[in-house]
PDB file of C-alpha atoms in Angstrom:
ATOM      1  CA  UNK A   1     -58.584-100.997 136.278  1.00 68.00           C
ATOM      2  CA  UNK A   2     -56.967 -97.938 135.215  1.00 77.00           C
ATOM      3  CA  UNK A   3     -54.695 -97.746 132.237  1.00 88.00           C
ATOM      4  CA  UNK A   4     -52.390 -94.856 130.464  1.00 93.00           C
ATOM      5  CA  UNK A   5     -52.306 -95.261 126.690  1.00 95.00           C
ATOM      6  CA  UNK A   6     -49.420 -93.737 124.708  1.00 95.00           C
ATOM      7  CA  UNK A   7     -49.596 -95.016 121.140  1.00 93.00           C
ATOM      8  CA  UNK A   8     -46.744 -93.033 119.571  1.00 90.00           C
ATOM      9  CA  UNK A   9     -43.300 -94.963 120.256  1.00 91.00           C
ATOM     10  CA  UNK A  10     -41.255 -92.464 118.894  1.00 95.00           C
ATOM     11  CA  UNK A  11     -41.304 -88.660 117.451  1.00 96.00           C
ATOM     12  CA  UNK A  12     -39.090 -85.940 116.030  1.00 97.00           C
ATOM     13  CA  UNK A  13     -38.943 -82.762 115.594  1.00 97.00           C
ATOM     14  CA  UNK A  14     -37.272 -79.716 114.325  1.00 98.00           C
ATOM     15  CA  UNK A  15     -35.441 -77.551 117.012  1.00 98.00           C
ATOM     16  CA  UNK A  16     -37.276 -74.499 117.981  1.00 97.00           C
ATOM     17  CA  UNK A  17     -40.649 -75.634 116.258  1.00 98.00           C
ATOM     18  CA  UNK A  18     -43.389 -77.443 118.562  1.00 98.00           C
ATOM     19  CA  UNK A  19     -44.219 -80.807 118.978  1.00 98.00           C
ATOM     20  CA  UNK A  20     -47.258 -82.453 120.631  1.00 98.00           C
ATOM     21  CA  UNK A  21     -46.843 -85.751 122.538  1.00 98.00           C
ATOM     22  CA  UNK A  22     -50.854 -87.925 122.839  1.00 97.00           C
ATOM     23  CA  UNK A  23     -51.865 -89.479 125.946  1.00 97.00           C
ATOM     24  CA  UNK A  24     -55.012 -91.398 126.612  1.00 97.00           C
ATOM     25  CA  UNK A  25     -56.205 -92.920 129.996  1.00 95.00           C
ATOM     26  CA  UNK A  26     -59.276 -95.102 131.154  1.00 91.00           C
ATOM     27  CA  UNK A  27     -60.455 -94.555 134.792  1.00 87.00           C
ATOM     28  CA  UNK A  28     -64.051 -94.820 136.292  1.00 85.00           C
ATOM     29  CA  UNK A  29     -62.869 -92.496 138.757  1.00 83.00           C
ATOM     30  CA  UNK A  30     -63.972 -88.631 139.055  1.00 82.00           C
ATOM     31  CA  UNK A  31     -61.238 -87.491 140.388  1.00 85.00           C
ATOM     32  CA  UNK A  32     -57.517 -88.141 139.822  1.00 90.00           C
ATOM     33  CA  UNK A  33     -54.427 -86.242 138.801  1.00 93.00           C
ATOM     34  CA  UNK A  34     -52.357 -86.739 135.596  1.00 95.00           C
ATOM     35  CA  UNK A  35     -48.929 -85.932 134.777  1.00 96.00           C
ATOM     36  CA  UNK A  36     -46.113 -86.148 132.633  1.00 98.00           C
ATOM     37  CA  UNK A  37     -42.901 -87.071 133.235  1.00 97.00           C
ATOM     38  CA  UNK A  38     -39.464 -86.567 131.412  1.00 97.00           C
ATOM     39  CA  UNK A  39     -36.495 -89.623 131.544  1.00 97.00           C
ATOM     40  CA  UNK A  40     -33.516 -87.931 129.611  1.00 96.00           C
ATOM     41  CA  UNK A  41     -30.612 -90.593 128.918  1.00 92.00           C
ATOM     42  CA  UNK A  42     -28.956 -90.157 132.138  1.00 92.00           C
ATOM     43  CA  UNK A  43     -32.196 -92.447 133.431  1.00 94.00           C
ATOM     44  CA  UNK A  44     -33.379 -90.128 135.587  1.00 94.00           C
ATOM     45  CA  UNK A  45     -37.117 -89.236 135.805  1.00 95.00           C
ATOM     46  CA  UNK A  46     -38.021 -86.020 136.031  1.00 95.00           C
ATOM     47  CA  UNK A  47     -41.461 -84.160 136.619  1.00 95.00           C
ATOM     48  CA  UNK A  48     -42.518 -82.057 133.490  1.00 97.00           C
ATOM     49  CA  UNK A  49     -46.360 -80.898 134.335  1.00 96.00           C
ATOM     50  CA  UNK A  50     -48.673 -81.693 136.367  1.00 95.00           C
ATOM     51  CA  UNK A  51     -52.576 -81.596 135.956  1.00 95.00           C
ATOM     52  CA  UNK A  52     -55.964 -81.905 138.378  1.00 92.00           C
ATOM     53  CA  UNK A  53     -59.112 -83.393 136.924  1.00 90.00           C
ATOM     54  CA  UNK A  54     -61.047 -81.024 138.494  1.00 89.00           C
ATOM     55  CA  UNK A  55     -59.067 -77.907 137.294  1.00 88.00           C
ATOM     56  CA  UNK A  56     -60.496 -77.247 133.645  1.00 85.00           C
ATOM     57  CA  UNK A  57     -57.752 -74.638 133.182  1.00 91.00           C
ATOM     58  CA  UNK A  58     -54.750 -76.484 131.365  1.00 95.00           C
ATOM     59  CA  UNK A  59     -51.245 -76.403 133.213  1.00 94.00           C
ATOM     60  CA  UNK A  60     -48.471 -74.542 131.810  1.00 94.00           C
ATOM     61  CA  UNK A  61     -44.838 -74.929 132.901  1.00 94.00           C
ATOM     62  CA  UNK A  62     -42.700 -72.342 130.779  1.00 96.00           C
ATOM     63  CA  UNK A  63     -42.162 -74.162 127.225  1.00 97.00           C
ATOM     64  CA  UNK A  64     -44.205 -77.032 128.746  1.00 98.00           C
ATOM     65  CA  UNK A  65     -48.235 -76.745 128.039  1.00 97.00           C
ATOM     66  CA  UNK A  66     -50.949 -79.626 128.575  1.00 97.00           C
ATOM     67  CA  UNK A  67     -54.415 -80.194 126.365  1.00 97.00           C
ATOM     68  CA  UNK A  68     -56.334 -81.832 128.690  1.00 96.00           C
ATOM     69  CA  UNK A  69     -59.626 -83.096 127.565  1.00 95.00           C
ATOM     70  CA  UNK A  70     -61.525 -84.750 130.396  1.00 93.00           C
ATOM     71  CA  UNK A  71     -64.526 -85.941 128.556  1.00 93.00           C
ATOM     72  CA  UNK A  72     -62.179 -87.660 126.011  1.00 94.00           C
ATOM     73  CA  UNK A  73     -59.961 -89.048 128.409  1.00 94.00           C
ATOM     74  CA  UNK A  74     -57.357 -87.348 126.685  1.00 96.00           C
ATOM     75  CA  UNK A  75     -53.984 -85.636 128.133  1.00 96.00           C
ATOM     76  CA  UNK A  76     -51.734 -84.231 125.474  1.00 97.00           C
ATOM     77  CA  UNK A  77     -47.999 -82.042 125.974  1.00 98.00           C
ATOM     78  CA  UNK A  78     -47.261 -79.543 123.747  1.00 98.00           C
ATOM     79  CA  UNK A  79     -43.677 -78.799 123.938  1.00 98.00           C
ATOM     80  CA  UNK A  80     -42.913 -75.067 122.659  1.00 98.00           C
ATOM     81  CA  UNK A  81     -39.826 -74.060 120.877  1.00 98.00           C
ATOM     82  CA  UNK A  82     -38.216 -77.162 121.088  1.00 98.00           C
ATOM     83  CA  UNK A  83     -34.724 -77.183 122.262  1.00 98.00           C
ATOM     84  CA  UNK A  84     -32.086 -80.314 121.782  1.00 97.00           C
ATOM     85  CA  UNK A  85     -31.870 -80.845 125.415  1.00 97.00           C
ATOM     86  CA  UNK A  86     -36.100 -81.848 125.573  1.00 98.00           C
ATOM     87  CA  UNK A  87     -34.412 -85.117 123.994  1.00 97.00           C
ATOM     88  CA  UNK A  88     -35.559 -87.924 125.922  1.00 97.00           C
ATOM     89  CA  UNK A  89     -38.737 -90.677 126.986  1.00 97.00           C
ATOM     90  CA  UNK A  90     -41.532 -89.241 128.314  1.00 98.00           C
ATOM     91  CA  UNK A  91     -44.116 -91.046 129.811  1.00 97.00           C
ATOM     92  CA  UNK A  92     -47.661 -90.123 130.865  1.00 97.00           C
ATOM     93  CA  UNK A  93     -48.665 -90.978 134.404  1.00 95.00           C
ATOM     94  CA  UNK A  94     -52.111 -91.259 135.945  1.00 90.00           C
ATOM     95  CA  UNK A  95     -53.050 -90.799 140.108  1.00 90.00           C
ATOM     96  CA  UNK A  96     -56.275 -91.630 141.416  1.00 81.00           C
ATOM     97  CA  UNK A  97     -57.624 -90.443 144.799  1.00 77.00           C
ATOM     98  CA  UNK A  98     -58.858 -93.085 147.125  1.00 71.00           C
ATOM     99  CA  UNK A  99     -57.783 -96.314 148.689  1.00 67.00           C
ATOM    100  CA  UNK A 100     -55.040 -97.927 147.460  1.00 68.00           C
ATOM    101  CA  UNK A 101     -54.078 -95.257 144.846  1.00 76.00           C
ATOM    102  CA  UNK A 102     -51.256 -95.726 142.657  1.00 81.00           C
ATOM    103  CA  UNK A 103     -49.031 -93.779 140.138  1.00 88.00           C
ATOM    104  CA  UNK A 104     -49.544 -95.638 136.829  1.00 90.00           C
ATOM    105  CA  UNK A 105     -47.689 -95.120 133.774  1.00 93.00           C
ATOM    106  CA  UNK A 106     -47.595 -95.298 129.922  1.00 94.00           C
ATOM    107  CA  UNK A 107     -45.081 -96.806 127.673  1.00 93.00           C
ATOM    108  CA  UNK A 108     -43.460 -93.811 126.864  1.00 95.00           C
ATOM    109  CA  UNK A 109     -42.743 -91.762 123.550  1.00 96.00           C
ATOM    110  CA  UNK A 110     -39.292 -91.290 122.861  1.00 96.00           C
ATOM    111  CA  UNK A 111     -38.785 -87.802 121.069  1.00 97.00           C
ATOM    112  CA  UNK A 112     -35.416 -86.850 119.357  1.00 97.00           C
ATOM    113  CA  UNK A 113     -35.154 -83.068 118.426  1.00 97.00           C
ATOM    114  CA  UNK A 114     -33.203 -82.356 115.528  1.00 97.00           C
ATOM    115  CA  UNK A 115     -30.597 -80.000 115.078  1.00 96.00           C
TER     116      UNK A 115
ATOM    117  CA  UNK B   1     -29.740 -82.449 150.146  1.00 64.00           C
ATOM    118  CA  UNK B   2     -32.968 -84.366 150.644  1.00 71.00           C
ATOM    119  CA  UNK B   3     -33.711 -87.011 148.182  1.00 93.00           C
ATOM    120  CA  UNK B   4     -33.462 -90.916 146.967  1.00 96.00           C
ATOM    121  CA  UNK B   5     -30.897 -93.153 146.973  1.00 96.00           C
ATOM    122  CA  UNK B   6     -30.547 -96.182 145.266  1.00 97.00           C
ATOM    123  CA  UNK B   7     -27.824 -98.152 145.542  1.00 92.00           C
ATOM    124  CA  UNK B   8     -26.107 -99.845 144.372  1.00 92.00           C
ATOM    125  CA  UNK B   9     -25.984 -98.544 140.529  1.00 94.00           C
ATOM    126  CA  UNK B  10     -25.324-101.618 138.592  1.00 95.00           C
ATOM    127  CA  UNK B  11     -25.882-104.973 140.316  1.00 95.00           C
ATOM    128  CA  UNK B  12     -24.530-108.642 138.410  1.00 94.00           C
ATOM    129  CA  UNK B  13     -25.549-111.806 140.100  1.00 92.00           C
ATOM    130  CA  UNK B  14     -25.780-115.477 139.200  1.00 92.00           C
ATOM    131  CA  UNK B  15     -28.892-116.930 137.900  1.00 90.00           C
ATOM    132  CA  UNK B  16     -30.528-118.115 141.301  1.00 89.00           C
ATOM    133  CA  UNK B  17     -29.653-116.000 143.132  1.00 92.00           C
ATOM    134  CA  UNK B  18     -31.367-113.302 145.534  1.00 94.00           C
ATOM    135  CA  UNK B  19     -30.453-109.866 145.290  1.00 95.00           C
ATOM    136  CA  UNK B  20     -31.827-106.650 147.626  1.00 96.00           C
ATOM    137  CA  UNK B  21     -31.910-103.802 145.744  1.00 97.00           C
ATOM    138  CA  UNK B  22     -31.786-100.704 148.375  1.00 97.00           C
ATOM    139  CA  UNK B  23     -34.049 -97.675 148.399  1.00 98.00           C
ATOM    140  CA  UNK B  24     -33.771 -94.650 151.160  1.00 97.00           C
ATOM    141  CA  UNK B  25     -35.237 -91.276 150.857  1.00 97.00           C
ATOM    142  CA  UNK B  26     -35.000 -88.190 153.610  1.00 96.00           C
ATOM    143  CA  UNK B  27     -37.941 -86.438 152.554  1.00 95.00           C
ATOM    144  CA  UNK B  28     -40.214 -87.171 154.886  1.00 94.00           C
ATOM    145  CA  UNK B  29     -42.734 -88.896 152.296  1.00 94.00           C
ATOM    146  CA  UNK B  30     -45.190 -91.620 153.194  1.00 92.00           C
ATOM    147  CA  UNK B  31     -45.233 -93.278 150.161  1.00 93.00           C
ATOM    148  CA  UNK B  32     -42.653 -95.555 148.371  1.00 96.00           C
ATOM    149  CA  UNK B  33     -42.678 -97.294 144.962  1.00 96.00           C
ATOM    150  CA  UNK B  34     -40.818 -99.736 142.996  1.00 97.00           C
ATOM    151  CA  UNK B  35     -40.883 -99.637 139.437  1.00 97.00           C
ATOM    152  CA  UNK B  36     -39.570-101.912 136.643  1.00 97.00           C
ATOM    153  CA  UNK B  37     -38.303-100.691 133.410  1.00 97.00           C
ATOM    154  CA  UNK B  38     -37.888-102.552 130.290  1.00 94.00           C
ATOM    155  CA  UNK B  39     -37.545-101.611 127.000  1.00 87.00           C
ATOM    156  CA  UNK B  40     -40.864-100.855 125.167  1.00 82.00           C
ATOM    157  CA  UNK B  41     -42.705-101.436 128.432  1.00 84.00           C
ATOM    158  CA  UNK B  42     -42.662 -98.182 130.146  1.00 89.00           C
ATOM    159  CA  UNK B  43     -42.918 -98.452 133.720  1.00 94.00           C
ATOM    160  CA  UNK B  44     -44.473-101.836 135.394  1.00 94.00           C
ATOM    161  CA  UNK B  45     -45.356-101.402 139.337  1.00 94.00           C
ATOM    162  CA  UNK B  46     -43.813-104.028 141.236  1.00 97.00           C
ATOM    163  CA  UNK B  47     -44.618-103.070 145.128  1.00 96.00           C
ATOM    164  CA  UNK B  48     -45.817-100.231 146.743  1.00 94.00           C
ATOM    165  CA  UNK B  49     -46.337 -98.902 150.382  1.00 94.00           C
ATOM    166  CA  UNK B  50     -48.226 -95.995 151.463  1.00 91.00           C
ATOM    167  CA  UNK B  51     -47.776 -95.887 155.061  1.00 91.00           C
ATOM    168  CA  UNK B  52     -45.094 -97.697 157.479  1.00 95.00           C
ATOM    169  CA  UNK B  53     -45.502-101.784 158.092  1.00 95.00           C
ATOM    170  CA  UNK B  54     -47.675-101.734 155.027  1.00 94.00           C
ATOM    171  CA  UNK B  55     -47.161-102.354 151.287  1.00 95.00           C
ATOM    172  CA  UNK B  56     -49.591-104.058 147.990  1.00 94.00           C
ATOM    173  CA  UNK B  57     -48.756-105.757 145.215  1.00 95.00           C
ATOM    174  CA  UNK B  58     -48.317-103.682 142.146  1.00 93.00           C
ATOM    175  CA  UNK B  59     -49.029-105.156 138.451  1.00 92.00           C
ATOM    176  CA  UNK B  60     -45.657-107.659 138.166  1.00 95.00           C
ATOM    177  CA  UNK B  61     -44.985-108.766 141.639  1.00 97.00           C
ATOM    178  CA  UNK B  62     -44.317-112.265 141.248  1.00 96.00           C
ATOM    179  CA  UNK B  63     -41.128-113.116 141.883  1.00 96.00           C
ATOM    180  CA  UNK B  64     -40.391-109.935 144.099  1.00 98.00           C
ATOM    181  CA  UNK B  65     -40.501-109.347 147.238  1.00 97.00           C
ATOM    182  CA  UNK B  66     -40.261-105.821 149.770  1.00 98.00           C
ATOM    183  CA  UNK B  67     -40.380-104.585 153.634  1.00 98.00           C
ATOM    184  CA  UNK B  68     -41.426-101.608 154.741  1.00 98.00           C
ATOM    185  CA  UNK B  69     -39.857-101.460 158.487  1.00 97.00           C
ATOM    186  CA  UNK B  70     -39.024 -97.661 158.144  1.00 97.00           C
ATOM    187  CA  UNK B  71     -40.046 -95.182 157.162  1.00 97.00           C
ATOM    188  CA  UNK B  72     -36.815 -94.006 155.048  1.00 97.00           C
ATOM    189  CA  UNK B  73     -36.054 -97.302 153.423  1.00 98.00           C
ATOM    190  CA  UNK B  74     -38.664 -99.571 151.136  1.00 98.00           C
ATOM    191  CA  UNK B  75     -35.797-102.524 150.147  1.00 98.00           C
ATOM    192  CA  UNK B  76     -36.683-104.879 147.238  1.00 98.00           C
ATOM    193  CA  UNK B  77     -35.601-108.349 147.080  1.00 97.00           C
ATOM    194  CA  UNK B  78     -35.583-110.284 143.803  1.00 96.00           C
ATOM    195  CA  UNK B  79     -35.749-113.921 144.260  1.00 94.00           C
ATOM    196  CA  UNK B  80     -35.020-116.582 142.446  1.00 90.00           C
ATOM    197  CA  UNK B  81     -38.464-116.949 141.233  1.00 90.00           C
ATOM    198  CA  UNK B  82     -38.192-113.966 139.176  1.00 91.00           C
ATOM    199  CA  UNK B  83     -37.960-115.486 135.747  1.00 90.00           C
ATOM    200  CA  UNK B  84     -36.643-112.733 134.022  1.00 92.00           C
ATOM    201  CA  UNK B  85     -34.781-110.198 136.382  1.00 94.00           C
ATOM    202  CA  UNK B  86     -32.607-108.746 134.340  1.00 96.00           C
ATOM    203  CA  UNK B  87     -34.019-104.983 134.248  1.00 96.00           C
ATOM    204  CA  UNK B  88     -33.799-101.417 135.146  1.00 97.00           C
ATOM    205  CA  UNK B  89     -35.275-100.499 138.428  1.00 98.00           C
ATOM    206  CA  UNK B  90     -36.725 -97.248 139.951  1.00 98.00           C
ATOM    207  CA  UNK B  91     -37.729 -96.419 143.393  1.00 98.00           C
ATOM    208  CA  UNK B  92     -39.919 -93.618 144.163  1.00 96.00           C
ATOM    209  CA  UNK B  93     -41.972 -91.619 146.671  1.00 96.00           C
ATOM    210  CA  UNK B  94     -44.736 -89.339 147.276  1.00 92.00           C
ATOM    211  CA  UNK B  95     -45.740 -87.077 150.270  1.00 88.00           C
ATOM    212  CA  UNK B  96     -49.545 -88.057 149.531  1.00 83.00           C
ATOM    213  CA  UNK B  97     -49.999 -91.565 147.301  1.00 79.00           C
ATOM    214  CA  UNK B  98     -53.719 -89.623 146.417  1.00 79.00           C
ATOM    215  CA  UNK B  99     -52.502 -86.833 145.110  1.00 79.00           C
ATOM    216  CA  UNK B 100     -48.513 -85.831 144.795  1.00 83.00           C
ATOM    217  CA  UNK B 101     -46.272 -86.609 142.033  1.00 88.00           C
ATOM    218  CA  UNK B 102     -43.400 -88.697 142.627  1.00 91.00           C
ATOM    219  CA  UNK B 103     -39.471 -88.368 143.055  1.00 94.00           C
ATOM    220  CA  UNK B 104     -37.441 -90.930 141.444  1.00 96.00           C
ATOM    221  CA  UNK B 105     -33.802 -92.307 142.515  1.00 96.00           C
ATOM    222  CA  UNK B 106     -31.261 -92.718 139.730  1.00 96.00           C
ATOM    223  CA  UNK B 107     -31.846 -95.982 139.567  1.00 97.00           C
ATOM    224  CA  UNK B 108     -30.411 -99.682 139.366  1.00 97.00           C
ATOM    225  CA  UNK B 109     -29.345-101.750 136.755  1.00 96.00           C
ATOM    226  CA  UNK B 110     -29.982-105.220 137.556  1.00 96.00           C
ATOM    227  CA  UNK B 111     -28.054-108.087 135.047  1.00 96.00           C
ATOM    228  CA  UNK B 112     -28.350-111.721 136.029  1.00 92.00           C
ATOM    229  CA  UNK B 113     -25.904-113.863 134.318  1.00 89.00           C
TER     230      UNK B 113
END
């Protein structure tokens, strides 16, 4: 079974500095896509980044970057100059390819940028 | 605009009770989803349907149930079996369940009383 492993509940951080949000995932599948996804307090879920196992080159979106360590299962944002509106949940989600496929999700991080 | 709609927003209903929670989307997408939200908990798949007349059970399904008769409209039905329904859930879909990312609705806040 696949799962998506985010062991930070919460973080903060300083406006404008940088902040880095952990992801793990377990999968005996080769190929799969990974993404992260932003819930602001309005509720609604929005699409940060999104990565493909079998790109080695690490997304960028803007201020939004990914570390994404296949061998280590590992799927890490880095949010850049951090701004007060990147306040909000963000969970991790995990895609594989093949029958039955499903969009599987962490437990979220919820990250407060200070003033 | 294309996109999902969940209605209604907030939903109260006596313990006992079934309720339909309603999802449409005009995008075109194949696949549909219905998440649960609870605090702490992230998002817990309840249903999902990649293709018309066709759905699987997600982690938490017990208690729910969902037709897929269109392909626009993937309605969820909590019965009364559902011990604890009280909850915040989110439909989705996807143009390719393999591959895509999916769009969320706003939402629906679910309180049994």
């Amino acid at each position: 079974a696949q799962t998506v492993t985010q062991s930070q509940p919460e973080m903060s951080v300083q406006e404008a500095e940088t902040v880095t949000l952990s992801c793990t995932y377990d999968t005996s599948e080769s190929n799969y896509y990974l993404f992260w996804y932003k819930q602001p307090p309005s509720r609604q879920m929005i699409l940060v980044i999104r990565q493909e196992a079998y790109k080695q080159q690490n997304a960028t979106e803007n201020r939004f970057s990914v570390n994404f360590q296949k061998a280590a299962k590992s799927f890490s944002l880095k949010i850049s100059d951090s701004q007060l509106g990147d306040t909000a949940m963000y969970f991790c989600a995990f895609i594989n390819t093949g029958a039955n496929s499903k969009l599987t999700f962490g437990k979220g991080i919820t990250l407060s940028v200070r003033p | 605009d294309g996109g999902i709609t969940q209605s209604p927003k907030y939903l109260f209903r006596k313990e006992g009770q079934n309720v339909t929670l309603s999802c449409e989307q005009n995008l075109n997408h194949d696949a549909m989803y219905w998440y649960r939200q609870d605090p702490g908990q992230g998002l817990r798949l309840i249903y999902y349907s990649q293709i018309v007349n066709d759905f699987q059970k997600g982690d938490i399904a017990e208690g729910y149930s969902v037709s897929r008769e269109k392909k626009e409209s993937f309605p969820l039905t909590v019965t009364s079996a559902q011990k604890n329904p009280t909850a915040f859930y989110l439909c989705a879909s996807s143009i390719d369940p393999d591959r895509d990312e999916a769009f969320f609705g706003q939402g629906t806040r679910l309180t049994v009383v």
